[in-house]
Short mmCIF file of C-alpha atoms in Angstrom, two decimals:
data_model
loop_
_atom_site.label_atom_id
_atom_site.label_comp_id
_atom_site.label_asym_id
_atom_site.label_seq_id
_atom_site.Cartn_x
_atom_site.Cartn_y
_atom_site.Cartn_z
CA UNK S 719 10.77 20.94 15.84
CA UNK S 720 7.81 23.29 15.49
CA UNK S 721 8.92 23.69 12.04
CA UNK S 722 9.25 19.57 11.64
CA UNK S 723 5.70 19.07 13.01
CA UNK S 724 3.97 22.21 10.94
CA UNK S 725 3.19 24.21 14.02
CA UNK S 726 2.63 27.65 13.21
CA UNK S 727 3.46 26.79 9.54
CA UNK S 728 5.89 24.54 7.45
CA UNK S 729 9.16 25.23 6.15
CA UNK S 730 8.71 26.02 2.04
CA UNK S 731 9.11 22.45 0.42
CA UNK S 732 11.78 21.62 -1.78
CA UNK S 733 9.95 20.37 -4.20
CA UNK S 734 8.98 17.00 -5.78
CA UNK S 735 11.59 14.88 -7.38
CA UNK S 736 13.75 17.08 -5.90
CA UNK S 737 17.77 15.66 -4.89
CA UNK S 738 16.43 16.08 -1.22
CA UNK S 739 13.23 14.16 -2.19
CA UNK S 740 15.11 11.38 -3.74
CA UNK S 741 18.37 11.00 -1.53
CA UNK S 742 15.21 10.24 1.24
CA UNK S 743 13.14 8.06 -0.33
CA UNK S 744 16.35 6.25 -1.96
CA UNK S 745 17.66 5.52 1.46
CA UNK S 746 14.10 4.21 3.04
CA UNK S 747 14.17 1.67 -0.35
CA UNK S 748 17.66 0.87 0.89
CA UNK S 749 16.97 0.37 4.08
CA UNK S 750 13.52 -1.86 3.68
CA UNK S 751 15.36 -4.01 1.24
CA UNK S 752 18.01 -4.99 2.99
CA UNK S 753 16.07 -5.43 6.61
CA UNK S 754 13.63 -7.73 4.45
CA UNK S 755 16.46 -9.74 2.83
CA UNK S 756 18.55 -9.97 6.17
CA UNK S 757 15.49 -11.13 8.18
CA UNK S 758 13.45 -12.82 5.31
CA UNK S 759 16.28 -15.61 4.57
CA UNK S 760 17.16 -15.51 8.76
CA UNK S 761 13.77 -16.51 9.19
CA UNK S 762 12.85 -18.90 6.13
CA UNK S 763 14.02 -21.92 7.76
CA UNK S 764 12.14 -21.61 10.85
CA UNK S 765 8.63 -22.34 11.72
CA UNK S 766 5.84 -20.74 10.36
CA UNK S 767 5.04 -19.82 14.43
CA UNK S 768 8.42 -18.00 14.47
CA UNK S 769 8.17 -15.92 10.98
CA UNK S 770 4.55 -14.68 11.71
CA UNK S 771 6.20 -12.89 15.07
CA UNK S 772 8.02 -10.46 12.45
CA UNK S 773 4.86 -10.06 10.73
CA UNK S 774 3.25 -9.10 13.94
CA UNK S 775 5.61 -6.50 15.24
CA UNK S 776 5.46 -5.14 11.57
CA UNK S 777 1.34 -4.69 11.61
CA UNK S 778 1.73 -3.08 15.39
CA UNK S 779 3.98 -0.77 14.34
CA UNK S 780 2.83 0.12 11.18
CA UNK S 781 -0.64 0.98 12.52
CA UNK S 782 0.53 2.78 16.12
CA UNK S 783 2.56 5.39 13.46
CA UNK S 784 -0.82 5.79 11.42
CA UNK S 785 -3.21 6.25 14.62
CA UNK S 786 -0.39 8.48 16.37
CA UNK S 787 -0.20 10.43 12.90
CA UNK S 788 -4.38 10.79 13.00
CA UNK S 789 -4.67 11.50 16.60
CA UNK S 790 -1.96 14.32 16.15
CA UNK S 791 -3.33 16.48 13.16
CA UNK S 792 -6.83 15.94 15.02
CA UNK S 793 -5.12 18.01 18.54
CA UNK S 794 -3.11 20.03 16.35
CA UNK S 795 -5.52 21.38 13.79
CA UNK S 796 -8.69 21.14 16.78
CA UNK S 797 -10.54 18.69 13.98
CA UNK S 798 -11.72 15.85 15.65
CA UNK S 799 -12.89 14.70 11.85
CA UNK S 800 -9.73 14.61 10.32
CA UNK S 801 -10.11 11.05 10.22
CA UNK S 802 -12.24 11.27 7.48
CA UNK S 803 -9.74 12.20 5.19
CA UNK S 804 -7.44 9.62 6.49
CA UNK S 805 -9.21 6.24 6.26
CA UNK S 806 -7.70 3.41 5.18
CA UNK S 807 -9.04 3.25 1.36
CA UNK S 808 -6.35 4.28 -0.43
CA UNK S 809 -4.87 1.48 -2.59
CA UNK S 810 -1.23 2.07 -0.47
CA UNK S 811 -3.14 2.61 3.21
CA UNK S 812 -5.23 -0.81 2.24
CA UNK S 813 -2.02 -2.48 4.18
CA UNK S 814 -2.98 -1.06 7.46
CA UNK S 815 -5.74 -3.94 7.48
CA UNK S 816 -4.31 -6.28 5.30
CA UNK S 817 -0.66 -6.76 7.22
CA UNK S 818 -2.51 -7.16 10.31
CA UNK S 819 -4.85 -9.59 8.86
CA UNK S 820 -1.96 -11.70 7.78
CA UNK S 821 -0.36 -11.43 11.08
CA UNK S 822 -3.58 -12.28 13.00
CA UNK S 823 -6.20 -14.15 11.16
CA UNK S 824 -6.11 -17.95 10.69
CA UNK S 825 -7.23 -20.00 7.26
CA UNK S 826 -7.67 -19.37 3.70
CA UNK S 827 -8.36 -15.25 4.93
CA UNK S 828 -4.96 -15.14 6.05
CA UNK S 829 -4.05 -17.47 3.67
CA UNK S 830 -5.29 -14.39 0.92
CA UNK S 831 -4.16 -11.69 3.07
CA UNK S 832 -0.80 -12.88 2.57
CA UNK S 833 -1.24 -13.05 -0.77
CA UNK S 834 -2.31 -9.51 -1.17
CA UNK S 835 0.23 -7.61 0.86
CA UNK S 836 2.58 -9.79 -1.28
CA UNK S 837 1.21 -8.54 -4.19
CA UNK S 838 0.27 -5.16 -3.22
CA UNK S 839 3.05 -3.94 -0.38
CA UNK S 840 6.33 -3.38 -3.02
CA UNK S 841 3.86 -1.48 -5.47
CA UNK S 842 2.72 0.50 -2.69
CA UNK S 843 5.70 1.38 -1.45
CA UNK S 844 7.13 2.74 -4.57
CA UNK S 845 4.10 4.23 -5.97
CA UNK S 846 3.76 6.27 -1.97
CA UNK S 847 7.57 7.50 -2.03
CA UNK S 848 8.80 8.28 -5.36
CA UNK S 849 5.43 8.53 -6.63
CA UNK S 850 4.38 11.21 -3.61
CA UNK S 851 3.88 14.44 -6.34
CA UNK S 852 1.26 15.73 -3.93
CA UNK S 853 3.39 15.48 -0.84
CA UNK S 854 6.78 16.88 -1.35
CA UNK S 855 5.63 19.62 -3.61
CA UNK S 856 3.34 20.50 -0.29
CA UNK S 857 5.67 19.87 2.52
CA UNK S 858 9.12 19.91 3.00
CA UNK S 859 10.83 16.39 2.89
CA UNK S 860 11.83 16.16 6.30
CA UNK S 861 8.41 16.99 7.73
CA UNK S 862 6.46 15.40 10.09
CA UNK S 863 3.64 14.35 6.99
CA UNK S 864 6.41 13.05 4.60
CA UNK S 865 8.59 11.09 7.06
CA UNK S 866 5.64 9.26 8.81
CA UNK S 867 4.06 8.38 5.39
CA UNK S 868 7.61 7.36 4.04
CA UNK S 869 8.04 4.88 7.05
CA UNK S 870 4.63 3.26 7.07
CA UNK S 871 5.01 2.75 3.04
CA UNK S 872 8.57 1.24 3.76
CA UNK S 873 7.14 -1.25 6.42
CA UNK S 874 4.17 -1.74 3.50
CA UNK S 875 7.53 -3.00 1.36
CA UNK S 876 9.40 -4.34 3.89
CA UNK S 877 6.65 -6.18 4.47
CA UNK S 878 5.79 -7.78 0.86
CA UNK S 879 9.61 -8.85 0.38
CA UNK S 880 9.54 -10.40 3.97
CA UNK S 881 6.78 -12.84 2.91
CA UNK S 882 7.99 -13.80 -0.33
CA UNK S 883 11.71 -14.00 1.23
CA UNK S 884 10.40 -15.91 3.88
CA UNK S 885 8.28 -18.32 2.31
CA UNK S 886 4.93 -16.92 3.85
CA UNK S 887 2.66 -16.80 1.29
CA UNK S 888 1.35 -19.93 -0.62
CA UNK S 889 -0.30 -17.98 -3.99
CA UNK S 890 -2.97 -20.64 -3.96
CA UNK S 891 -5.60 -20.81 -7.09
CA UNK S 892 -8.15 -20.82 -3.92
CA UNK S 893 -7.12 -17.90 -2.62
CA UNK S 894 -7.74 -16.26 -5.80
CA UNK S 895 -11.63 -15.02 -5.21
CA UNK S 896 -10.61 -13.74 -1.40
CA UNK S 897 -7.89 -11.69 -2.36
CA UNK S 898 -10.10 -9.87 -4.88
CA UNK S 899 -12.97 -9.56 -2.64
CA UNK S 900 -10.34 -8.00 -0.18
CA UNK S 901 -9.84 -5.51 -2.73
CA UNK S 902 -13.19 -5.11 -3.97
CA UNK S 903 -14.56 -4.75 -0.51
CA UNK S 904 -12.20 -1.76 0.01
CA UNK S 905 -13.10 -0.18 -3.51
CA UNK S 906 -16.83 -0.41 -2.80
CA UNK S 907 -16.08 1.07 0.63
CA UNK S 908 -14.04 4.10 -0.89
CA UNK S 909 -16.90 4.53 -3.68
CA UNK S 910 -19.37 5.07 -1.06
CA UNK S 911 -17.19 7.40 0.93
CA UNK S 912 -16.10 9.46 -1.78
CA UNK S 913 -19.66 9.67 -2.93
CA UNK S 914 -21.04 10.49 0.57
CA UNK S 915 -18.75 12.58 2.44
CA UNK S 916 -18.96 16.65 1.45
CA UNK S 917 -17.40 19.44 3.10
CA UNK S 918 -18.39 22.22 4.95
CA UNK S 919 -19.45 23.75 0.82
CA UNK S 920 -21.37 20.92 0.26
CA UNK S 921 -19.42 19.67 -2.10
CA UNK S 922 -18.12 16.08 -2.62
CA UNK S 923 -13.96 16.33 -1.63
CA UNK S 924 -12.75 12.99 -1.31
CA UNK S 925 -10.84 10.99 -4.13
CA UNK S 926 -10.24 7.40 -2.04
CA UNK S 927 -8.19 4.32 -4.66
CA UNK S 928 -8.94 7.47 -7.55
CA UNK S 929 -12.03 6.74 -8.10
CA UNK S 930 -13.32 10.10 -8.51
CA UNK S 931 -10.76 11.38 -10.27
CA UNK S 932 -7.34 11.33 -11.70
CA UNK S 933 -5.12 13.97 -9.38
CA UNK S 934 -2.42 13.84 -11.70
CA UNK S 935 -1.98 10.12 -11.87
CA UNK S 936 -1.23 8.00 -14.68
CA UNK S 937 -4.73 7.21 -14.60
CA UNK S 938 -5.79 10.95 -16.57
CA UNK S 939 -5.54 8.23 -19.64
CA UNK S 940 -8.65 6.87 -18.66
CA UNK S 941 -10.19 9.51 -17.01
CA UNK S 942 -9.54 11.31 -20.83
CA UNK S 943 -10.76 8.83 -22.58
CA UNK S 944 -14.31 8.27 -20.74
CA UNK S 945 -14.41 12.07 -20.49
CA UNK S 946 -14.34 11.96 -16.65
CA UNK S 947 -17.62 9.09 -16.83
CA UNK S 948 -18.91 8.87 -13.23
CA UNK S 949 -19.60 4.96 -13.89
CA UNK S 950 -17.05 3.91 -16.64
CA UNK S 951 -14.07 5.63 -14.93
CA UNK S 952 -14.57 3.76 -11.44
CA UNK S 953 -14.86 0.59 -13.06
CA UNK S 954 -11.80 1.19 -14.96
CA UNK S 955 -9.62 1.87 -12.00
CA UNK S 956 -10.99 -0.87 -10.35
CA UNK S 957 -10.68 -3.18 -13.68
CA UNK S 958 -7.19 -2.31 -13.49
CA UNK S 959 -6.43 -3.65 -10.14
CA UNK S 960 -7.98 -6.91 -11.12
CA UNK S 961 -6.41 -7.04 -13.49
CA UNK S 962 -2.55 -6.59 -12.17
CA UNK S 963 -3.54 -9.19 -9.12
CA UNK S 964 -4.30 -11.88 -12.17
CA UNK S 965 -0.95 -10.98 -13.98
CA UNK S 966 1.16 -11.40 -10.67
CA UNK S 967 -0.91 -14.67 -10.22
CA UNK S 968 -0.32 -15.87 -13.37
CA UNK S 969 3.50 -14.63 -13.51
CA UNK S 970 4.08 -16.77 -10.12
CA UNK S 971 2.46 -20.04 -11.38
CA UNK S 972 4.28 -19.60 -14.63
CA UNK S 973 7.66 -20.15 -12.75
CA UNK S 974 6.59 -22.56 -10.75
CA UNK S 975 5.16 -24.80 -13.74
CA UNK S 976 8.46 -23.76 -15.10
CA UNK S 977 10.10 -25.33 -11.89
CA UNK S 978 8.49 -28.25 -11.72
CA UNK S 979 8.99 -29.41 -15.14
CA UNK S 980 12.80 -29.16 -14.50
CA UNK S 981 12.87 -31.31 -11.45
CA UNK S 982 10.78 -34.06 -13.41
CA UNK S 983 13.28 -36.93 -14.94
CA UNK S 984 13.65 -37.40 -18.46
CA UNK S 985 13.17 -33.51 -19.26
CA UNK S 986 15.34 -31.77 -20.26
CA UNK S 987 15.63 -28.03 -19.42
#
């Protein structure tokens, strides 16, 4: 258990994309999926009262894992700013506001908030799991770091499939402009962190939605290309996200045009 929780040290790590990396994240995807089909359809029928109380127990527990994670590393490491480093401005930890949002808040802001975990949660779990290179080449998989941040990115999925399963979210055309200010608001936020917050060296530390810099992710194609440009690279990465929220949009009223010309009389499909 000492081992598990990294006190006195962790175990070496097995490495990322690694059969023990996989076979874990494999079976959290497993296990969100099904839990979101199982309760998504159990639920769709009922009222919108009784579907929201899922929603609710998922934003409780998916931020009392994140707060007991914070509040942990800040006793164990004797760093009561170690929640710097762990705000809520990544693109995946953006769902520790947003679920809770769409649990709590009333009108066309939960109305968006839906929208965006919809959009947002599946990617995020993914992208946070298999996509973890920084994680499980640092700590082993079955460490306290790596399981917490597997299970709150699962409930980020689990999450996302519930509400489209369900029937939650409408994917208005109104809801458009408050689902990117939701993201915008965070990226301005993370700009200003990143650009702020320096370590004991002075020195600017802090890469929040990658807007500082690449790490490793696909987005060294841009970073490359703009030569590492302290303006054009942010507003690439943010460009970016825009962009894939209008696509989903777009993909979603697509169908349902498609939908609704079947159901007309007289056309034929």
């Amino acid at each position: 258990m000492k081992a598990f929780f990294g006190i006195g040290g962790y175990l070496p790590a097995e490495g990322y994309l690694s059969w023990q990396h996989l076979t874990f994240v494999s079976s959290l995807m497993v296990i969100l999926i099904g839990l979101a089909i199982f309760v998504g359809l159990r639920q769709k029928s009922k009222t919108y009262r009784e579907k929201n109380s899922v929603l609710i127990i998922t934003a409780i527990l998916i931020d009392s894992l994140e707060i007991f994670k914070i509040v942990f590393f800040g006793v164990r490491d004797s760093n009561p700013m170690i929640w710097v480093s762990e705000l809520p401005l990544f693109l995946c930890s953006i769902q520790l506001i947003a679920i809770p949002l769409a649990a709590f808040s009333k009108g066309r802001l939960r109305d968006a908030a839906l929208d965006f975990v919809l959009i947002f949660g599946m990617l995020g779990a993914v992208f946070g799991t298999y996509g973890a290179g920084q994680n499980y080449a640092a700590y082993p998989v079955l460490s306290f770091p790596n399981v917490i941040s597997g299970i709150t990115h699962s409930i980020s999925g689990f999450a996302s499939l519930y509400i489209g399963i369900s029937g939650m979210s409408g994917m208005k055309k109104k809801n458009m402009p408050i689902t990117f200010g939701i993201l915008g608001g965070f990226c301005a936020a993370a700009y200003i962190v990143n650009s702020t917050v320096r370590n004991a060296d002075g020195e600017l530390y802090l890469n929040y939605m990658f807007l500082m810099r690449d790490d490793g992710t696909p987005y060294q194609i841009f970073y490359n290309l703009v030569n590492g440009n302290k303006i054009l690279y942010p507003l690439i990465v943010v460009a970016l996200f825009l962009l894939y929220i209008t696509l989903f949009y777009l993909v979603v009223f697509f169908i349902r045009s498609k939908r609704s010309e079947r159901q007309l009389p007289g056309i034929k499909s």
